[in-house]
Protein backbone atom coordinates (compact mmCIF):
# COMPACT_ATOMS: atom_id res chain seq x y z
CA UNK A 1 0.00 0.00 0.00
CA UNK A 2 1.34 3.43 -0.86
CA UNK A 3 2.20 5.39 2.25
CA UNK A 4 -0.47 8.04 1.60
CA UNK A 5 -3.28 5.66 0.63
CA UNK A 6 -6.02 5.42 3.24
CA UNK A 7 -6.19 1.92 4.73
CA UNK A 8 -9.51 0.05 5.00
CA UNK A 9 -9.06 -0.02 8.73
CA UNK A 10 -6.57 0.84 11.47
CA UNK A 11 -5.70 -1.51 14.31
CA UNK A 12 -4.66 0.25 17.52
CA UNK A 13 -2.72 -1.89 20.02
CA UNK A 14 -1.63 -0.44 23.37
CA UNK A 15 1.28 -2.41 24.83
CA UNK A 16 2.95 -2.21 28.20
CA UNK A 17 5.70 -4.78 28.76
CA UNK A 18 4.48 -7.22 26.12
CA UNK A 19 7.80 -7.98 24.38
CA UNK A 20 7.19 -11.73 24.13
CA UNK A 21 3.63 -11.52 22.83
CA UNK A 22 4.03 -8.83 20.18
CA UNK A 23 5.93 -10.74 17.46
CA UNK A 24 3.41 -13.61 17.65
CA UNK A 25 0.47 -11.18 17.59
CA UNK A 26 1.90 -9.35 14.59
CA UNK A 27 2.36 -12.60 12.72
CA UNK A 28 -1.27 -13.59 13.38
CA UNK A 29 -2.49 -10.18 12.19
CA UNK A 30 -0.45 -10.52 8.99
CA UNK A 31 -2.05 -13.88 8.24
CA UNK A 32 -5.55 -12.39 8.53
CA UNK A 33 -4.67 -9.38 6.36
CA UNK A 34 -3.18 -11.62 3.71
CA UNK A 35 -5.95 -14.23 3.71
CA UNK A 36 -8.69 -11.63 3.29
CA UNK A 37 -6.70 -9.27 1.09
CA UNK A 38 -7.36 -6.31 3.38
CA UNK A 39 -5.41 -3.05 3.34
CA UNK A 40 -4.70 -2.00 6.90
CA UNK A 41 -2.42 -0.10 9.22
CA UNK A 42 -1.33 -1.31 12.62
CA UNK A 43 -0.52 1.31 15.23
CA UNK A 44 1.39 -0.01 18.22
CA UNK A 45 1.57 2.27 21.24
CA UNK A 46 4.45 1.36 23.52
CA UNK A 47 3.25 2.67 26.87
CA UNK A 48 6.64 3.32 28.51
CA UNK A 49 7.61 -0.38 28.61
CA UNK A 50 10.80 -1.45 30.38
CA UNK A 51 11.12 -5.02 29.05
CA UNK A 52 12.46 -4.34 25.55
CA UNK A 53 9.02 -3.85 23.94
CA UNK A 54 10.42 -0.69 22.31
CA UNK A 55 13.11 -2.62 20.41
CA UNK A 56 10.74 -5.42 19.47
CA UNK A 57 8.30 -2.89 17.98
CA UNK A 58 11.03 -0.99 16.09
CA UNK A 59 12.09 -4.30 14.61
CA UNK A 60 8.52 -5.14 13.56
CA UNK A 61 8.14 -1.70 11.95
CA UNK A 62 11.26 -2.37 9.86
CA UNK A 63 9.86 -5.60 8.42
CA UNK A 64 8.12 -4.45 5.25
CA UNK A 65 6.03 -7.58 5.04
CA UNK A 66 3.35 -6.67 2.55
CA UNK A 67 2.19 -3.72 0.51
CA UNK A 68 -1.20 -4.07 2.16
CA UNK A 69 0.02 -3.46 5.67
CA UNK A 70 1.63 -0.38 7.20
CA UNK A 71 3.10 -0.40 10.68
CA UNK A 72 3.44 2.65 12.92
CA UNK A 73 4.93 2.75 16.38
CA UNK A 74 4.32 5.43 19.01
CA UNK A 75 6.54 5.43 22.09
CA UNK A 76 5.64 6.99 25.44
CA UNK A 77 8.63 7.91 27.59
CA UNK A 78 6.89 6.67 30.70
CA UNK A 79 3.89 4.52 31.51
CA UNK A 80 0.74 6.59 31.08
CA UNK A 81 -1.97 3.94 31.13
CA UNK A 82 -4.08 2.17 28.53
CA UNK A 83 -6.50 5.08 28.05
CA UNK A 84 -3.70 7.46 27.01
CA UNK A 85 -2.25 4.76 24.75
CA UNK A 86 -5.60 4.37 23.00
CA UNK A 87 -5.95 8.14 22.62
CA UNK A 88 -2.53 8.41 20.94
CA UNK A 89 -3.44 5.54 18.60
CA UNK A 90 -6.84 7.05 17.82
CA UNK A 91 -5.41 10.40 16.81
CA UNK A 92 -2.85 8.71 14.53
CA UNK A 93 -5.42 6.35 12.93
CA UNK A 94 -6.29 7.16 9.32
CA UNK A 95 -8.80 4.40 8.52
CA UNK A 96 -12.56 5.04 8.39
CA UNK A 97 -12.80 2.01 10.66
CA UNK A 98 -10.73 1.54 13.81
CA UNK A 99 -10.17 -1.73 15.64
CA UNK A 100 -8.59 -1.95 19.08
CA UNK A 101 -7.11 -5.09 20.57
CA UNK A 102 -4.89 -6.00 23.52
CA UNK A 103 -1.26 -6.90 22.89
CA UNK A 104 -1.18 -9.96 25.14
CA UNK A 105 -2.55 -12.56 22.65
CA UNK A 106 -5.80 -12.87 24.62
CA UNK A 107 -7.71 -11.36 21.67
CA UNK A 108 -7.64 -13.38 18.45
CA UNK A 109 -7.03 -11.55 15.14
CA UNK A 110 -9.01 -14.33 13.41
CA UNK A 111 -12.11 -12.57 14.74
CA UNK A 112 -11.40 -9.37 12.78
CA UNK A 113 -13.53 -10.41 9.75
CA UNK A 114 -16.48 -11.11 12.09
CA UNK A 115 -16.20 -7.64 13.66
CA UNK A 116 -15.84 -5.95 10.26
CA UNK A 117 -18.87 -7.81 9.03
CA UNK A 118 -20.96 -6.73 12.01
CA UNK A 119 -19.95 -3.07 11.55
CA UNK A 120 -20.54 -3.14 7.79
CA UNK A 121 -24.01 -4.62 8.28
CA UNK A 122 -24.72 -1.39 10.16
CA UNK A 123 -25.42 -3.05 13.50
CA UNK A 124 -23.96 -0.06 15.36
CA UNK A 125 -21.26 2.66 15.37
CA UNK A 126 -19.27 0.78 17.98
CA UNK A 127 -19.25 -2.97 18.34
CA UNK A 128 -17.66 -4.28 21.50
CA UNK A 129 -16.22 -7.77 21.74
CA UNK A 130 -17.75 -10.10 24.30
CA UNK A 131 -15.03 -12.50 25.44
CA UNK A 132 -16.88 -15.82 25.29
CA UNK A 133 -15.97 -18.15 26.86
CA UNK A 134 -13.68 -15.95 28.89
CA UNK A 135 -10.30 -17.47 29.72
CA UNK A 136 -9.36 -15.45 32.80
CA UNK A 137 -9.01 -16.48 36.47
CA UNK A 138 -12.26 -16.98 38.42
CA UNK A 139 -11.86 -13.87 40.62
CA UNK A 140 -11.45 -11.69 37.55
CA UNK A 141 -14.54 -13.17 35.90
CA UNK A 142 -16.55 -12.66 39.09
CA UNK A 143 -15.49 -9.05 39.43
CA UNK A 144 -16.22 -8.45 35.78
CA UNK A 145 -19.70 -9.99 36.12
CA UNK A 146 -20.59 -7.66 39.00
CA UNK A 147 -18.95 -4.68 37.28
CA UNK A 148 -20.96 -5.20 34.08
CA UNK A 149 -24.26 -5.65 35.93
CA UNK A 150 -23.78 -2.61 38.18
CA UNK A 151 -22.66 -0.45 35.27
CA UNK A 152 -25.59 -1.59 33.12
CA UNK A 153 -28.00 -0.83 35.97
CA UNK A 154 -26.73 2.71 36.51
CA UNK A 155 -26.11 3.69 32.89
CA UNK A 156 -28.72 1.74 30.92
CA UNK A 157 -26.01 0.47 28.51
CA UNK A 158 -26.53 -3.28 28.72
CA UNK A 159 -23.37 -5.08 27.60
CA UNK A 160 -21.98 -8.35 28.94
CA UNK A 161 -18.35 -7.27 28.61
CA UNK A 162 -17.99 -3.49 28.71
CA UNK A 163 -14.20 -3.54 29.19
CA UNK A 164 -13.27 -5.95 26.38
CA UNK A 165 -10.13 -4.59 24.67
CA UNK A 166 -11.27 -5.97 21.32
CA UNK A 167 -13.65 -3.45 19.72
CA UNK A 168 -14.45 -2.01 16.33
CA UNK A 169 -15.51 1.60 15.73
CA UNK A 170 -16.50 3.98 13.00
CA UNK A 171 -13.70 6.53 13.07
CA UNK A 172 -16.09 9.35 14.12
CA UNK A 173 -16.53 7.55 17.44
CA UNK A 174 -12.83 7.41 18.32
CA UNK A 175 -12.27 10.99 17.21
CA UNK A 176 -14.99 12.09 19.65
CA UNK A 177 -13.75 10.14 22.68
CA UNK A 178 -11.68 11.88 25.30
CA UNK A 179 -10.13 9.17 27.46
CA UNK A 180 -7.81 9.60 30.44
CA UNK A 181 -7.10 7.77 33.70
CA UNK A 182 -8.95 4.44 33.56
CA UNK A 183 -11.91 5.66 31.51
CA UNK A 184 -11.14 3.14 28.74
CA UNK A 185 -13.27 0.73 30.80
CA UNK A 186 -16.34 2.82 30.04
CA UNK A 187 -15.87 3.53 26.33
CA UNK A 188 -19.31 2.16 25.30
CA UNK A 189 -21.02 4.44 27.84
CA UNK A 190 -19.10 7.52 26.77
CA UNK A 191 -19.79 6.74 23.10
CA UNK A 192 -23.45 6.13 23.82
CA UNK A 193 -23.70 9.43 25.69
CA UNK A 194 -22.16 11.17 22.65
CA UNK A 195 -25.01 9.81 20.51
CA UNK A 196 -23.40 6.73 18.94
CA UNK A 197 -25.08 3.34 18.85
CA UNK A 198 -23.41 0.44 20.62
CA UNK A 199 -23.70 -3.33 20.17
CA UNK A 200 -21.70 -6.44 21.03
CA UNK A 201 -20.48 -9.58 19.29
CA UNK A 202 -19.00 -12.69 20.90
CA UNK A 203 -15.26 -13.12 20.29
CA UNK A 204 -12.80 -15.94 21.00
CA UNK A 205 -10.59 -15.40 24.03
CA UNK A 206 -7.32 -17.02 25.08
CA UNK A 207 -5.56 -17.26 28.44
CA UNK A 208 -2.61 -14.90 28.89
CA UNK A 209 0.45 -16.76 27.59
CA UNK A 210 3.34 -14.41 28.40
CA UNK A 211 3.87 -11.61 30.91
CA UNK A 212 1.41 -10.58 33.62
CA UNK A 213 -1.89 -8.73 33.83
CA UNK A 214 -1.34 -5.03 34.47
CA UNK A 215 -4.50 -4.65 36.53
CA UNK A 216 -4.81 -6.22 40.00
CA UNK A 217 -7.32 -5.90 42.83
CA UNK A 218 -6.83 -2.15 42.95
CA UNK A 219 -9.10 -2.00 39.96
CA UNK A 220 -12.14 -2.64 42.21
CA UNK A 221 -12.22 0.64 44.19
CA UNK A 222 -10.82 2.52 41.20
CA UNK A 223 -13.54 1.10 38.96
CA UNK A 224 -16.19 2.23 41.45
CA UNK A 225 -14.85 5.81 41.61
CA UNK A 226 -14.58 5.87 37.82
CA UNK A 227 -18.21 4.80 37.53
CA UNK A 228 -19.21 7.85 39.59
CA UNK A 229 -17.04 10.03 37.33
CA UNK A 230 -18.60 8.54 34.20
CA UNK A 231 -22.14 8.95 35.53
CA UNK A 232 -21.35 12.55 36.38
CA UNK A 233 -19.69 13.21 33.01
CA UNK A 234 -22.48 11.66 30.98
CA UNK A 235 -25.41 13.10 32.92
CA UNK A 236 -24.31 16.31 34.64
CA UNK A 237 -21.21 17.57 32.83
CA UNK A 238 -23.13 20.52 31.40
CA UNK A 239 -25.41 21.09 34.40
CA UNK A 240 -23.47 20.44 37.63
CA UNK A 241 -25.89 22.64 39.62
CA UNK A 242 -28.67 20.08 39.11
CA UNK A 243 -26.54 17.37 40.71
CA UNK A 244 -25.08 19.37 43.60
CA UNK A 245 -28.19 21.43 44.33
CA UNK A 246 -30.27 18.23 44.22
CA UNK A 247 -28.06 16.66 46.85
CA UNK A 248 -27.74 19.97 48.76
CA UNK A 249 -31.53 20.41 48.89
CA UNK A 250 -31.92 16.96 50.42
CA UNK A 251 -29.51 17.85 53.23
CA UNK A 252 -31.07 21.30 53.75
CA UNK A 253 -34.52 19.72 53.87
CA UNK A 254 -33.23 17.18 56.43
CA UNK A 255 -31.82 20.06 58.53
CA UNK A 256 -35.11 21.96 58.41
CA UNK A 257 -37.03 18.86 59.51
CA UNK A 258 -34.66 18.49 62.49
CA UNK A 259 -35.21 22.15 63.49
CA UNK A 260 -38.97 21.76 63.19
CA UNK A 261 -38.58 18.71 65.45
CA UNK A 262 -36.70 20.86 68.00
CA UNK A 263 -39.46 23.52 67.89
CA UNK A 264 -42.18 20.91 68.34
CA UNK A 265 -40.34 19.35 71.31
CA UNK A 266 -40.51 22.75 73.07
CA UNK A 267 -44.29 22.39 73.31
CA UNK A 268 -43.95 19.04 75.04
CA UNK A 269 -41.65 19.68 78.02
CA UNK A 270 -42.50 16.26 79.45
CA UNK A 271 -40.67 14.51 76.56
CA UNK A 272 -37.01 14.15 77.49
CA UNK A 273 -34.80 14.23 74.41
CA UNK A 274 -31.07 15.08 74.10
CA UNK A 275 -31.19 18.51 72.43
CA UNK A 276 -27.49 19.12 71.79
CA UNK A 277 -27.09 16.33 69.17
CA UNK A 278 -30.28 17.56 67.48
CA UNK A 279 -28.95 21.14 67.21
CA UNK A 280 -25.65 19.81 65.87
CA UNK A 281 -27.12 17.45 63.28
CA UNK A 282 -29.66 20.04 62.07
CA UNK A 283 -26.94 22.69 61.75
CA UNK A 284 -24.57 20.24 60.05
CA UNK A 285 -27.19 19.28 57.44
CA UNK A 286 -28.00 22.89 56.60
CA UNK A 287 -24.33 23.95 56.34
CA UNK A 288 -23.57 20.91 54.17
CA UNK A 289 -26.57 21.72 51.96
CA UNK A 290 -25.33 25.28 51.45
CA UNK A 291 -21.78 24.06 50.66
CA UNK A 292 -23.14 21.60 48.08
CA UNK A 293 -25.22 24.32 46.39
CA UNK A 294 -22.18 26.61 46.34
CA UNK A 295 -20.12 23.79 44.76
CA UNK A 296 -22.80 23.47 42.09
CA UNK A 297 -22.56 27.19 41.40
CA UNK A 298 -18.79 26.95 41.03
CA UNK A 299 -19.31 24.05 38.63
CA UNK A 300 -21.73 26.16 36.59
CA UNK A 301 -19.17 28.97 36.49
CA UNK A 302 -16.57 26.57 35.07
CA UNK A 303 -19.01 25.19 32.51
CA UNK A 304 -20.00 28.64 31.30
CA UNK A 305 -16.35 29.72 31.26
CA UNK A 306 -15.25 26.78 29.09
CA UNK A 307 -18.43 26.59 27.02
CA UNK A 308 -16.93 28.70 24.24
CA UNK A 309 -13.87 26.46 23.78
CA UNK A 310 -15.43 23.05 24.35
CA UNK A 311 -18.12 22.32 21.77
CA UNK A 312 -18.51 18.65 22.65
N1 LIG B 1 -1.72 -1.75 28.88
C1 LIG B 1 -1.15 -0.53 28.54
N2 LIG B 1 -0.78 0.32 29.55
C2 LIG B 1 -0.96 0.02 30.87
C3 LIG B 1 -1.59 -1.21 31.20
C4 LIG B 1 -1.96 -2.07 30.18
O1 LIG B 1 -0.95 -0.24 27.36
O2 LIG B 1 -0.60 0.83 31.72
C5 LIG B 1 -2.10 -2.68 27.81
C6 LIG B 1 -1.53 -4.08 27.97
O3 LIG B 1 -0.22 -4.18 27.48
C7 LIG B 1 -2.53 -4.91 27.19
C8 LIG B 1 -3.86 -4.18 27.45
O4 LIG B 1 -3.50 -2.86 27.85
O5 LIG B 1 -2.24 -4.86 25.81
C9 LIG B 1 -4.69 -4.86 28.52
O6 LIG B 1 -3.91 -5.03 29.70
P1 LIG B 1 -3.97 -6.39 30.54
O7 LIG B 1 -3.92 -7.56 29.62
O8 LIG B 1 -2.92 -6.31 31.60
O9 LIG B 1 -5.40 -6.27 31.20
P2 LIG B 1 -6.38 -7.50 31.56
O10 LIG B 1 -6.55 -8.33 30.32
O11 LIG B 1 -5.67 -8.25 32.65
O12 LIG B 1 -7.64 -6.83 31.99
MG1 LIG C 1 -5.15 -9.22 29.08
Coordinates of C-alpha atoms and ligand atoms in Angstrom, one line a residue:
X1 CA 0.0 0.0 0.0
X2 CA 1.3 3.4 -0.9
X3 CA 2.2 5.4 2.3
X4 CA -0.5 8.0 1.6
X5 CA -3.3 5.7 0.6
X6 CA -6.0 5.4 3.2
X7 CA -6.2 1.9 4.7
X8 CA -9.5 0.1 5.0
X9 CA -9.1 0.0 8.7
X10 CA -6.6 0.8 11.5
X11 CA -5.7 -1.5 14.3
X12 CA -4.7 0.3 17.5
X13 CA -2.7 -1.9 20.0
X14 CA -1.6 -0.4 23.4
X15 CA 1.3 -2.4 24.8
X16 CA 3.0 -2.2 28.2
X17 CA 5.7 -4.8 28.8
X18 CA 4.5 -7.2 26.1
X19 CA 7.8 -8.0 24.4
X20 CA 7.2 -11.7 24.1
X21 CA 3.6 -11.5 22.8
X22 CA 4.0 -8.8 20.2
X23 CA 5.9 -10.7 17.5
X24 CA 3.4 -13.6 17.6
X25 CA 0.5 -11.2 17.6
X26 CA 1.9 -9.3 14.6
X27 CA 2.4 -12.6 12.7
X28 CA -1.3 -13.6 13.4
X29 CA -2.5 -10.2 12.2
X30 CA -0.5 -10.5 9.0
X31 CA -2.1 -13.9 8.2
X32 CA -5.6 -12.4 8.5
X33 CA -4.7 -9.4 6.4
X34 CA -3.2 -11.6 3.7
X35 CA -5.9 -14.2 3.7
X36 CA -8.7 -11.6 3.3
X37 CA -6.7 -9.3 1.1
X38 CA -7.4 -6.3 3.4
X39 CA -5.4 -3.1 3.3
X40 CA -4.7 -2.0 6.9
X41 CA -2.4 -0.1 9.2
X42 CA -1.3 -1.3 12.6
X43 CA -0.5 1.3 15.2
X44 CA 1.4 0.0 18.2
X45 CA 1.6 2.3 21.2
X46 CA 4.4 1.4 23.5
X47 CA 3.3 2.7 26.9
X48 CA 6.6 3.3 28.5
X49 CA 7.6 -0.4 28.6
X50 CA 10.8 -1.4 30.4
X51 CA 11.1 -5.0 29.1
X52 CA 12.5 -4.3 25.6
X53 CA 9.0 -3.9 23.9
X54 CA 10.4 -0.7 22.3
X55 CA 13.1 -2.6 20.4
X56 CA 10.7 -5.4 19.5
X57 CA 8.3 -2.9 18.0
X58 CA 11.0 -1.0 16.1
X59 CA 12.1 -4.3 14.6
X60 CA 8.5 -5.1 13.6
X61 CA 8.1 -1.7 12.0
X62 CA 11.3 -2.4 9.9
X63 CA 9.9 -5.6 8.4
X64 CA 8.1 -4.5 5.3
X65 CA 6.0 -7.6 5.0
X66 CA 3.4 -6.7 2.5
X67 CA 2.2 -3.7 0.5
X68 CA -1.2 -4.1 2.2
X69 CA 0.0 -3.5 5.7
X70 CA 1.6 -0.4 7.2
X71 CA 3.1 -0.4 10.7
X72 CA 3.4 2.6 12.9
X73 CA 4.9 2.7 16.4
X74 CA 4.3 5.4 19.0
X75 CA 6.5 5.4 22.1
X76 CA 5.6 7.0 25.4
X77 CA 8.6 7.9 27.6
X78 CA 6.9 6.7 30.7
X79 CA 3.9 4.5 31.5
X80 CA 0.7 6.6 31.1
X81 CA -2.0 3.9 31.1
X82 CA -4.1 2.2 28.5
X83 CA -6.5 5.1 28.1
X84 CA -3.7 7.5 27.0
X85 CA -2.3 4.8 24.8
X86 CA -5.6 4.4 23.0
X87 CA -5.9 8.1 22.6
X88 CA -2.5 8.4 20.9
X89 CA -3.4 5.5 18.6
X90 CA -6.8 7.1 17.8
X91 CA -5.4 10.4 16.8
X92 CA -2.9 8.7 14.5
X93 CA -5.4 6.4 12.9
X94 CA -6.3 7.2 9.3
X95 CA -8.8 4.4 8.5
X96 CA -12.6 5.0 8.4
X97 CA -12.8 2.0 10.7
X98 CA -10.7 1.5 13.8
X99 CA -10.2 -1.7 15.6
X100 CA -8.6 -2.0 19.1
X101 CA -7.1 -5.1 20.6
X102 CA -4.9 -6.0 23.5
X103 CA -1.3 -6.9 22.9
X104 CA -1.2 -10.0 25.1
X105 CA -2.6 -12.6 22.6
X106 CA -5.8 -12.9 24.6
X107 CA -7.7 -11.4 21.7
X108 CA -7.6 -13.4 18.5
X109 CA -7.0 -11.5 15.1
X110 CA -9.0 -14.3 13.4
X111 CA -12.1 -12.6 14.7
X112 CA -11.4 -9.4 12.8
X113 CA -13.5 -10.4 9.8
X114 CA -16.5 -11.1 12.1
X115 CA -16.2 -7.6 13.7
X116 CA -15.8 -5.9 10.3
X117 CA -18.9 -7.8 9.0
X118 CA -21.0 -6.7 12.0
X119 CA -19.9 -3.1 11.5
X120 CA -20.5 -3.1 7.8
X121 CA -24.0 -4.6 8.3
X122 CA -24.7 -1.4 10.2
X123 CA -25.4 -3.0 13.5
X124 CA -24.0 -0.1 15.4
X125 CA -21.3 2.7 15.4
X126 CA -19.3 0.8 18.0
X127 CA -19.2 -3.0 18.3
X128 CA -17.7 -4.3 21.5
X129 CA -16.2 -7.8 21.7
X130 CA -17.7 -10.1 24.3
X131 CA -15.0 -12.5 25.4
X132 CA -16.9 -15.8 25.3
X133 CA -16.0 -18.1 26.9
X134 CA -13.7 -16.0 28.9
X135 CA -10.3 -17.5 29.7
X136 CA -9.4 -15.4 32.8
X137 CA -9.0 -16.5 36.5
X138 CA -12.3 -17.0 38.4
X139 CA -11.9 -13.9 40.6
X140 CA -11.4 -11.7 37.6
X141 CA -14.5 -13.2 35.9
X142 CA -16.6 -12.7 39.1
X143 CA -15.5 -9.0 39.4
X144 CA -16.2 -8.5 35.8
X145 CA -19.7 -10.0 36.1
X146 CA -20.6 -7.7 39.0
X147 CA -19.0 -4.7 37.3
X148 CA -21.0 -5.2 34.1
X149 CA -24.3 -5.7 35.9
X150 CA -23.8 -2.6 38.2
X151 CA -22.7 -0.5 35.3
X152 CA -25.6 -1.6 33.1
X153 CA -28.0 -0.8 36.0
X154 CA -26.7 2.7 36.5
X155 CA -26.1 3.7 32.9
X156 CA -28.7 1.7 30.9
X157 CA -26.0 0.5 28.5
X158 CA -26.5 -3.3 28.7
X159 CA -23.4 -5.1 27.6
X160 CA -22.0 -8.4 28.9
X161 CA -18.4 -7.3 28.6
X162 CA -18.0 -3.5 28.7
X163 CA -14.2 -3.5 29.2
X164 CA -13.3 -5.9 26.4
X165 CA -10.1 -4.6 24.7
X166 CA -11.3 -6.0 21.3
X167 CA -13.7 -3.4 19.7
X168 CA -14.5 -2.0 16.3
X169 CA -15.5 1.6 15.7
X170 CA -16.5 4.0 13.0
X171 CA -13.7 6.5 13.1
X172 CA -16.1 9.4 14.1
X173 CA -16.5 7.5 17.4
X174 CA -12.8 7.4 18.3
X175 CA -12.3 11.0 17.2
X176 CA -15.0 12.1 19.7
X177 CA -13.8 10.1 22.7
X178 CA -11.7 11.9 25.3
X179 CA -10.1 9.2 27.5
X180 CA -7.8 9.6 30.4
X181 CA -7.1 7.8 33.7
X182 CA -9.0 4.4 33.6
X183 CA -11.9 5.7 31.5
X184 CA -11.1 3.1 28.7
X185 CA -13.3 0.7 30.8
X186 CA -16.3 2.8 30.0
X187 CA -15.9 3.5 26.3
X188 CA -19.3 2.2 25.3
X189 CA -21.0 4.4 27.8
X190 CA -19.1 7.5 26.8
X191 CA -19.8 6.7 23.1
X192 CA -23.5 6.1 23.8
X193 CA -23.7 9.4 25.7
X194 CA -22.2 11.2 22.7
X195 CA -25.0 9.8 20.5
X196 CA -23.4 6.7 18.9
X197 CA -25.1 3.3 18.9
X198 CA -23.4 0.4 20.6
X199 CA -23.7 -3.3 20.2
X200 CA -21.7 -6.4 21.0
X201 CA -20.5 -9.6 19.3
X202 CA -19.0 -12.7 20.9
X203 CA -15.3 -13.1 20.3
X204 CA -12.8 -15.9 21.0
X205 CA -10.6 -15.4 24.0
X206 CA -7.3 -17.0 25.1
X207 CA -5.6 -17.3 28.4
X208 CA -2.6 -14.9 28.9
X209 CA 0.4 -16.8 27.6
X210 CA 3.3 -14.4 28.4
X211 CA 3.9 -11.6 30.9
X212 CA 1.4 -10.6 33.6
X213 CA -1.9 -8.7 33.8
X214 CA -1.3 -5.0 34.5
X215 CA -4.5 -4.6 36.5
X216 CA -4.8 -6.2 40.0
X217 CA -7.3 -5.9 42.8
X218 CA -6.8 -2.1 43.0
X219 CA -9.1 -2.0 40.0
X220 CA -12.1 -2.6 42.2
X221 CA -12.2 0.6 44.2
X222 CA -10.8 2.5 41.2
X223 CA -13.5 1.1 39.0
X224 CA -16.2 2.2 41.5
X225 CA -14.9 5.8 41.6
X226 CA -14.6 5.9 37.8
X227 CA -18.2 4.8 37.5
X228 CA -19.2 7.8 39.6
X229 CA -17.0 10.0 37.3
X230 CA -18.6 8.5 34.2
X231 CA -22.1 9.0 35.5
X232 CA -21.4 12.6 36.4
X233 CA -19.7 13.2 33.0
X234 CA -22.5 11.7 31.0
X235 CA -25.4 13.1 32.9
X236 CA -24.3 16.3 34.6
X237 CA -21.2 17.6 32.8
X238 CA -23.1 20.5 31.4
X239 CA -25.4 21.1 34.4
X240 CA -23.5 20.4 37.6
X241 CA -25.9 22.6 39.6
X242 CA -28.7 20.1 39.1
X243 CA -26.5 17.4 40.7
X244 CA -25.1 19.4 43.6
X245 CA -28.2 21.4 44.3
X246 CA -30.3 18.2 44.2
X247 CA -28.1 16.7 46.9
X248 CA -27.7 20.0 48.8
X249 CA -31.5 20.4 48.9
X250 CA -31.9 17.0 50.4
X251 CA -29.5 17.9 53.2
X252 CA -31.1 21.3 53.7
X253 CA -34.5 19.7 53.9
X254 CA -33.2 17.2 56.4
X255 CA -31.8 20.1 58.5
X256 CA -35.1 22.0 58.4
X257 CA -37.0 18.9 59.5
X258 CA -34.7 18.5 62.5
X259 CA -35.2 22.1 63.5
X260 CA -39.0 21.8 63.2
X261 CA -38.6 18.7 65.4
X262 CA -36.7 20.9 68.0
X263 CA -39.5 23.5 67.9
X264 CA -42.2 20.9 68.3
X265 CA -40.3 19.4 71.3
X266 CA -40.5 22.7 73.1
X267 CA -44.3 22.4 73.3
X268 CA -43.9 19.0 75.0
X269 CA -41.6 19.7 78.0
X270 CA -42.5 16.3 79.4
X271 CA -40.7 14.5 76.6
X272 CA -37.0 14.2 77.5
X273 CA -34.8 14.2 74.4
X274 CA -31.1 15.1 74.1
X275 CA -31.2 18.5 72.4
X276 CA -27.5 19.1 71.8
X277 CA -27.1 16.3 69.2
X278 CA -30.3 17.6 67.5
X279 CA -28.9 21.1 67.2
X280 CA -25.6 19.8 65.9
X281 CA -27.1 17.4 63.3
X282 CA -29.7 20.0 62.1
X283 CA -26.9 22.7 61.7
X284 CA -24.6 20.2 60.1
X285 CA -27.2 19.3 57.4
X286 CA -28.0 22.9 56.6
X287 CA -24.3 24.0 56.3
X288 CA -23.6 20.9 54.2
X289 CA -26.6 21.7 52.0
X290 CA -25.3 25.3 51.4
X291 CA -21.8 24.1 50.7
X292 CA -23.1 21.6 48.1
X293 CA -25.2 24.3 46.4
X294 CA -22.2 26.6 46.3
X295 CA -20.1 23.8 44.8
X296 CA -22.8 23.5 42.1
X297 CA -22.6 27.2 41.4
X298 CA -18.8 27.0 41.0
X299 CA -19.3 24.0 38.6
X300 CA -21.7 26.2 36.6
X301 CA -19.2 29.0 36.5
X302 CA -16.6 26.6 35.1
X303 CA -19.0 25.2 32.5
X304 CA -20.0 28.6 31.3
X305 CA -16.4 29.7 31.3
X306 CA -15.3 26.8 29.1
X307 CA -18.4 26.6 27.0
X308 CA -16.9 28.7 24.2
X309 CA -13.9 26.5 23.8
X310 CA -15.4 23.1 24.3
X311 CA -18.1 22.3 21.8
X312 CA -18.5 18.7 22.7
Ligands
LIG1 N1 -1.7 -1.7 28.9 C1 -1.1 -0.5 28.5 N2 -0.8 0.3 29.6 C2 -1.0 0.0 30.9 C3 -1.6 -1.2 31.2 C4 -2.0 -2.1 30.2 O1 -0.9 -0.2 27.4 O2 -0.6 0.8 31.7 C5 -2.1 -2.7 27.8 C6 -1.5 -4.1 28.0 O3 -0.2 -4.2 27.5 C7 -2.5 -4.9 27.2 C8 -3.9 -4.2 27.4 O4 -3.5 -2.9 27.8 O5 -2.2 -4.9 25.8 C9 -4.7 -4.9 28.5 O6 -3.9 -5.0 29.7 P1 -4.0 -6.4 30.5 O7 -3.9 -7.6 29.6 O8 -2.9 -6.3 31.6 O9 -5.4 -6.3 31.2 P2 -6.4 -7.5 31.6 O10 -6.6 -8.3 30.3 O11 -5.7 -8.2 32.6 O12 -7.6 -6.8 32.0
LIG2 MG1 -5.1 -9.2 29.1

